[in-house]
Short mmCIF file of C-alpha atoms in Angstrom, two decimals:
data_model
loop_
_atom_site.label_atom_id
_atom_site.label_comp_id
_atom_site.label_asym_id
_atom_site.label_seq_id
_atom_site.Cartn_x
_atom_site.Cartn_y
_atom_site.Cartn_z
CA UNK N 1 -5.17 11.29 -8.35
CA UNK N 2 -6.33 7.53 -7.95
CA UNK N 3 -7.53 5.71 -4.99
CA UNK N 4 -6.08 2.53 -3.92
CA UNK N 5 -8.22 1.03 -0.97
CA UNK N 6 -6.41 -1.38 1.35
CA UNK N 7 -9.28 -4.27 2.40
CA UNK N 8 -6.59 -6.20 4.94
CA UNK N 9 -8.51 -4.99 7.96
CA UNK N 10 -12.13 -6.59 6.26
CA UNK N 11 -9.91 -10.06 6.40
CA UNK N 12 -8.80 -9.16 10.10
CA UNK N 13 -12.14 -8.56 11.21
CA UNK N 14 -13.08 -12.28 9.55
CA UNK N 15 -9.95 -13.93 11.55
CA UNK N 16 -10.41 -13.10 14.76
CA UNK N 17 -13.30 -15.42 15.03
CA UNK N 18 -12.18 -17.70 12.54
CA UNK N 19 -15.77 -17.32 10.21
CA UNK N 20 -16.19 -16.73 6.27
CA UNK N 21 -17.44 -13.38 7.09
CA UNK N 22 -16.59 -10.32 6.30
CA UNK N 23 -15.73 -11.28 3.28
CA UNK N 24 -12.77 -9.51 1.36
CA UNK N 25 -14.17 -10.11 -2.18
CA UNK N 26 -17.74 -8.36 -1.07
CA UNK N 27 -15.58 -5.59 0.51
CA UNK N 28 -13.97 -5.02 -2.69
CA UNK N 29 -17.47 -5.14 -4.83
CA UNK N 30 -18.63 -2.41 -2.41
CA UNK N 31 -15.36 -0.51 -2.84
CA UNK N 32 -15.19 -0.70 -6.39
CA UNK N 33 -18.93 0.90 -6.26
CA UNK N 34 -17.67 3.83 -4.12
CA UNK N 35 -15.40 4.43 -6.99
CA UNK N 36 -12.10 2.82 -5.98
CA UNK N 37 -9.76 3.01 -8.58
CA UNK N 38 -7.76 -0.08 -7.50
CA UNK N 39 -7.91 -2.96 -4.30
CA UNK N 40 -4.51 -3.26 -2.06
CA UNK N 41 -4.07 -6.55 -0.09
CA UNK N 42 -0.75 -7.48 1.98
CA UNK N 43 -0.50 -11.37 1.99
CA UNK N 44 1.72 -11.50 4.72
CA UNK N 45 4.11 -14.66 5.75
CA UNK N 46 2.37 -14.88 9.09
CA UNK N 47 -1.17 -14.64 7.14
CA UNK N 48 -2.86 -12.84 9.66
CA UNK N 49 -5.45 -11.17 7.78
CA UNK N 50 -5.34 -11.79 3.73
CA UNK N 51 -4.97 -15.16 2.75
CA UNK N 52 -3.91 -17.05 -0.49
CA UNK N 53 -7.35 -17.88 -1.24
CA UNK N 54 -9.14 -14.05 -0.92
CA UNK N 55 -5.50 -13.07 -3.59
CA UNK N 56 -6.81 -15.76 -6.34
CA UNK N 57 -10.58 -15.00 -5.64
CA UNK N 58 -9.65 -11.06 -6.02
CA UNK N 59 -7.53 -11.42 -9.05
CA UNK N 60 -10.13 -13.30 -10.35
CA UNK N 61 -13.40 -10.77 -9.46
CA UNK N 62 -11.70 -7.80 -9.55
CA UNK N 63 -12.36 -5.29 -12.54
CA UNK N 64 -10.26 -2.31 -11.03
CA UNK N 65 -6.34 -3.25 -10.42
CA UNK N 66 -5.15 -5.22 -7.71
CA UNK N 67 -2.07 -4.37 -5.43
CA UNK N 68 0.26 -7.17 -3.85
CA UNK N 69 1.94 -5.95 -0.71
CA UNK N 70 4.68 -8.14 0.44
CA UNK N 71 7.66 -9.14 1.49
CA UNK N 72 10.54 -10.34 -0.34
CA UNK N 73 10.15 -14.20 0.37
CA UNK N 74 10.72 -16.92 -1.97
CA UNK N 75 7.28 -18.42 -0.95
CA UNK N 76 5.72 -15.33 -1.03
CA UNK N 77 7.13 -14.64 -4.75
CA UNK N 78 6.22 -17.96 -5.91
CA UNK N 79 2.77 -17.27 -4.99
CA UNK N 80 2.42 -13.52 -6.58
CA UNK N 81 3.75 -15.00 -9.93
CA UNK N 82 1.33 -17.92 -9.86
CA UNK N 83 -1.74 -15.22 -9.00
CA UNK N 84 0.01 -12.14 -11.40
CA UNK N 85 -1.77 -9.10 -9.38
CA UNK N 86 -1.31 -5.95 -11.75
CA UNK N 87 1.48 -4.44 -9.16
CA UNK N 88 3.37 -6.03 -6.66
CA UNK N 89 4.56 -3.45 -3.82
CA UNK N 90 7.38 -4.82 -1.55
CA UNK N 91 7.70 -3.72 1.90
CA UNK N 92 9.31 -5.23 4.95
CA UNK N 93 7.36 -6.81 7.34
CA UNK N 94 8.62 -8.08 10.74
CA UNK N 95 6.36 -10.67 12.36
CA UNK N 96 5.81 -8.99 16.20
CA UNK N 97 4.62 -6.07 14.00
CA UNK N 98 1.12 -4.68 14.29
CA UNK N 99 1.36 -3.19 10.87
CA UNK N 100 4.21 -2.20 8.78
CA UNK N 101 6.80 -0.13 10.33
CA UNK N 102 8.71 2.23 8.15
CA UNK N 103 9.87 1.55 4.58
CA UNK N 104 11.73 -1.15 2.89
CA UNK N 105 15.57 -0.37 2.49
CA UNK N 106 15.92 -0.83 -1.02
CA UNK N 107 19.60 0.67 -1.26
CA UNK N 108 20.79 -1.56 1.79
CA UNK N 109 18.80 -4.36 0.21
CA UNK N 110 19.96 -3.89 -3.54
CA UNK N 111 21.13 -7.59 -4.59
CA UNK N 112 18.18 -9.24 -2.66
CA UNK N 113 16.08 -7.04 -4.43
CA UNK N 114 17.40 -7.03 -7.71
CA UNK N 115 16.56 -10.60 -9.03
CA UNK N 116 13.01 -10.55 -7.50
CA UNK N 117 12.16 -7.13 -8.98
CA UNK N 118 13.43 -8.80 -12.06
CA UNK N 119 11.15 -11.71 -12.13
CA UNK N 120 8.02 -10.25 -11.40
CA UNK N 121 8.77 -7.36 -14.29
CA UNK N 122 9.03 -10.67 -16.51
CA UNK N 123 5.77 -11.55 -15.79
CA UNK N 124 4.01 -8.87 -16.24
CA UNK N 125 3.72 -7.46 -12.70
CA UNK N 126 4.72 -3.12 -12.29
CA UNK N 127 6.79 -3.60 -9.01
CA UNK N 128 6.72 -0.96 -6.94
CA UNK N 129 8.90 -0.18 -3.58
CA UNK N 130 7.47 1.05 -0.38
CA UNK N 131 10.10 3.75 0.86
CA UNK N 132 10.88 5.95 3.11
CA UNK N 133 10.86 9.38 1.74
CA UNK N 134 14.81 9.60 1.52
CA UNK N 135 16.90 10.48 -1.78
CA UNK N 136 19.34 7.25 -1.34
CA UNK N 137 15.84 5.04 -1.63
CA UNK N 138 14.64 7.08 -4.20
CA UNK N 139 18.05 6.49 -6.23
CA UNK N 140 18.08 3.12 -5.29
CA UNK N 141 14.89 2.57 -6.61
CA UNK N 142 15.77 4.02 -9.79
CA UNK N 143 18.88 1.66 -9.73
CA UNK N 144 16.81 -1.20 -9.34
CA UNK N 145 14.89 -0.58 -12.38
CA UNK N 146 11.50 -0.32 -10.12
CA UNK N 147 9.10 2.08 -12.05
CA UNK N 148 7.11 2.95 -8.82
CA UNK N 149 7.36 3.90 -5.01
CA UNK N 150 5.27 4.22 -2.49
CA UNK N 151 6.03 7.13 0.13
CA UNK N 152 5.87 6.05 3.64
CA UNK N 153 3.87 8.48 5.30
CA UNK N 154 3.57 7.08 8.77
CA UNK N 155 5.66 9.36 10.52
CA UNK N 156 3.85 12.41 8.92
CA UNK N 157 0.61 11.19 10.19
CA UNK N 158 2.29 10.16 13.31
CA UNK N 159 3.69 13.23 14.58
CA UNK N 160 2.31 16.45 15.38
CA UNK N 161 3.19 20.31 15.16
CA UNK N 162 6.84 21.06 14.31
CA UNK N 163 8.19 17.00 13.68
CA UNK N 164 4.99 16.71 11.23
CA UNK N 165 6.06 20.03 9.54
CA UNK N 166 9.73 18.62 9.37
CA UNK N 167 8.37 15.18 7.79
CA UNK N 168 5.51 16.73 5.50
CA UNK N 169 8.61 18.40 3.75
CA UNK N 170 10.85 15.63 3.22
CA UNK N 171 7.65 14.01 1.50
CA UNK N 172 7.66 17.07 -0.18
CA UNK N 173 11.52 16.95 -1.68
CA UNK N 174 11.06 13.11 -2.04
CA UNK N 175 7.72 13.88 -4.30
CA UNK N 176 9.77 16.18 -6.20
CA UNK N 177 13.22 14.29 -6.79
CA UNK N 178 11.23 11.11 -7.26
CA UNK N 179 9.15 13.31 -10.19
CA UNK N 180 12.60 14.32 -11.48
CA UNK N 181 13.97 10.63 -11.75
CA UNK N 182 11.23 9.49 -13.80
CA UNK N 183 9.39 7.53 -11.33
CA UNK N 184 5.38 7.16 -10.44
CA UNK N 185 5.34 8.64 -6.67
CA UNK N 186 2.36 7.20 -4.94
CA UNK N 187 1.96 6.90 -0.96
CA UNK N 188 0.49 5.55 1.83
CA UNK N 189 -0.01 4.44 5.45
CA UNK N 190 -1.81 5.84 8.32
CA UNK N 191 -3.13 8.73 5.93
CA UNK N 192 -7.37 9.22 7.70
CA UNK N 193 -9.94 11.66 6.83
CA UNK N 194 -8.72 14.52 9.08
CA UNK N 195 -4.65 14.59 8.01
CA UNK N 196 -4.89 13.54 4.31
CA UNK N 197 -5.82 17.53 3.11
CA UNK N 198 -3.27 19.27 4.42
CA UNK N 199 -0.87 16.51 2.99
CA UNK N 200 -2.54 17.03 -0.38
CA UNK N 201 -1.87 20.61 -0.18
CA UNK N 202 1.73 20.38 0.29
CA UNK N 203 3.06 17.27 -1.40
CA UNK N 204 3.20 16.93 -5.71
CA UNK N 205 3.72 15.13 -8.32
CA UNK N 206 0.92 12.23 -6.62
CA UNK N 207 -0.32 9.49 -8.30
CA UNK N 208 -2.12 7.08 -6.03
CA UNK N 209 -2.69 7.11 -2.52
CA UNK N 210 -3.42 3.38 -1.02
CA UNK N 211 -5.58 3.89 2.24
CA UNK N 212 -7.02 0.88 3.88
CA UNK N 213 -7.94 1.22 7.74
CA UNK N 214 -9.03 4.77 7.70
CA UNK N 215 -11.70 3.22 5.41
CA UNK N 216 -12.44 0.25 6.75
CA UNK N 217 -12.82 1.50 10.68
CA UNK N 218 -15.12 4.74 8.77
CA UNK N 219 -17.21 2.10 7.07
CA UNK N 220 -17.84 0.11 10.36
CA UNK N 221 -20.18 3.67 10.66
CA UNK N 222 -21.51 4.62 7.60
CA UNK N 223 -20.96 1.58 5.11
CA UNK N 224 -18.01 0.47 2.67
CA UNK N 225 -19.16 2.26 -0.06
CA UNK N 226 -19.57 5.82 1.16
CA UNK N 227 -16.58 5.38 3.33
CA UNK N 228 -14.63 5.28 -0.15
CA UNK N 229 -16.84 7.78 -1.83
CA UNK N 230 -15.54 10.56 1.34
CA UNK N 231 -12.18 9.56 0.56
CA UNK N 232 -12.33 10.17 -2.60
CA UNK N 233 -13.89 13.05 -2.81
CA UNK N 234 -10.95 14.32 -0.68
CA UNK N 235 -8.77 13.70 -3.43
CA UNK N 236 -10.54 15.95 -5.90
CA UNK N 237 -8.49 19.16 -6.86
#
């Protein structure tokens, strides 16, 4: 199972006081040494944290994959096919937002999705659709010609006792359906140090998990690069 270590939070650290530091492309060095096996940014429309700059200086550095969140905005688009990240990974984003909230409806969404999916896959980009772990997304996904989706696992790491057992085994069905269509199931958001075993336990058929401020707020304590060597090591059978 790969790692895919989401470095927004480095960038949101740097814009709150408006300085060069912390630098995203040194917390992807130090990342890469813990033995990431690939660097997630969201350039958002509001650019909050990541900006265009750190996605042409990362796509540049970067020797491990990068991952493109965003949204599906014609500016936005433009600026993933100038910069061609190795994956592009569409999600909605609302502005009032503190972080992404729930997955991108990619069935309701079908003919705003379809030409966009369709020019990134002609540049070389693996699109890939963050999703709620429902059947009709899966499907959709499938429909769309995406090769990839990303589980939303907020609400698993959200809830507790009986509505976390409920959601762990949707992810569950949605690992396994998504297996059976043919599609790479990866997922992501809100997964930490404490919930990510048992979720490893239950759910199949994995093949990356992107994981950003579980990392970033452990490194504040211990350092970027051992904050991604624990994680890792959490993902070893």
């Amino acid at each position: 199972m790969k790692l895919g270590v989401n470095i927004d939070h480095v960038a949101t650290l740097r814009q709150q006081r408006g300085t060069v530091y912390p630098a995203p492309l040194e917390a992807a060095a130090l990342c890469e040494k813990g033995g990431a096996d690939g660097i997630t940014i969201h350039l958002r429309e509001d650019r909050r944290h990541i900006q265009d700059a750190d996605l042409f200086a990362l796509r540049k550095a970067l020797r491990v994959p990068l991952n493109l969140e965003m949204a599906n905005s014609p500016q936005i688009v433009q600026i993933a096919l100038r910069a061609r990240p190795a994956e592009v990974c569409l999600v909605p984003e609302r502005r009032q937002e503190l972080t992404t909230e729930g997955g991108l409806d990619a069935a309701g969404q079908f003919r705003r999705l379809k030409p966009t999916i369709a020019k990134l896959q002609a540049a070389g980009i693996v699109v890939s659709l963050f999703i709620e772990p429902d059947p009709r997304q899966l499907e959709a996904a499938v429909a769309l010609g995406a090769p990839v989706v990303e589980l939303h696992t907020g609400k698993y790491c959200d809830e507790t006792g009986a509505a976390r057992r409920a959601e762990l085994k949707r992810l569950v069905a949605a690992a396994k359906l998504g297996h059976r269509l043919g599609l790479q199931v990866n997922a992501g958001h809100g997964l930490n140090y404490d919930n990510l075993p048992a979720f490893l336990r239950a759910v199949p058929h994995l093949h990356t998990l992107n994981i950003g401020h579980s990392i970033v707020a452990r490194a504040v304590m211990v350092g970027m690069t051992r904050a991604v060597r624990e994680m890792k090591a959490l993902l070893k059978p």
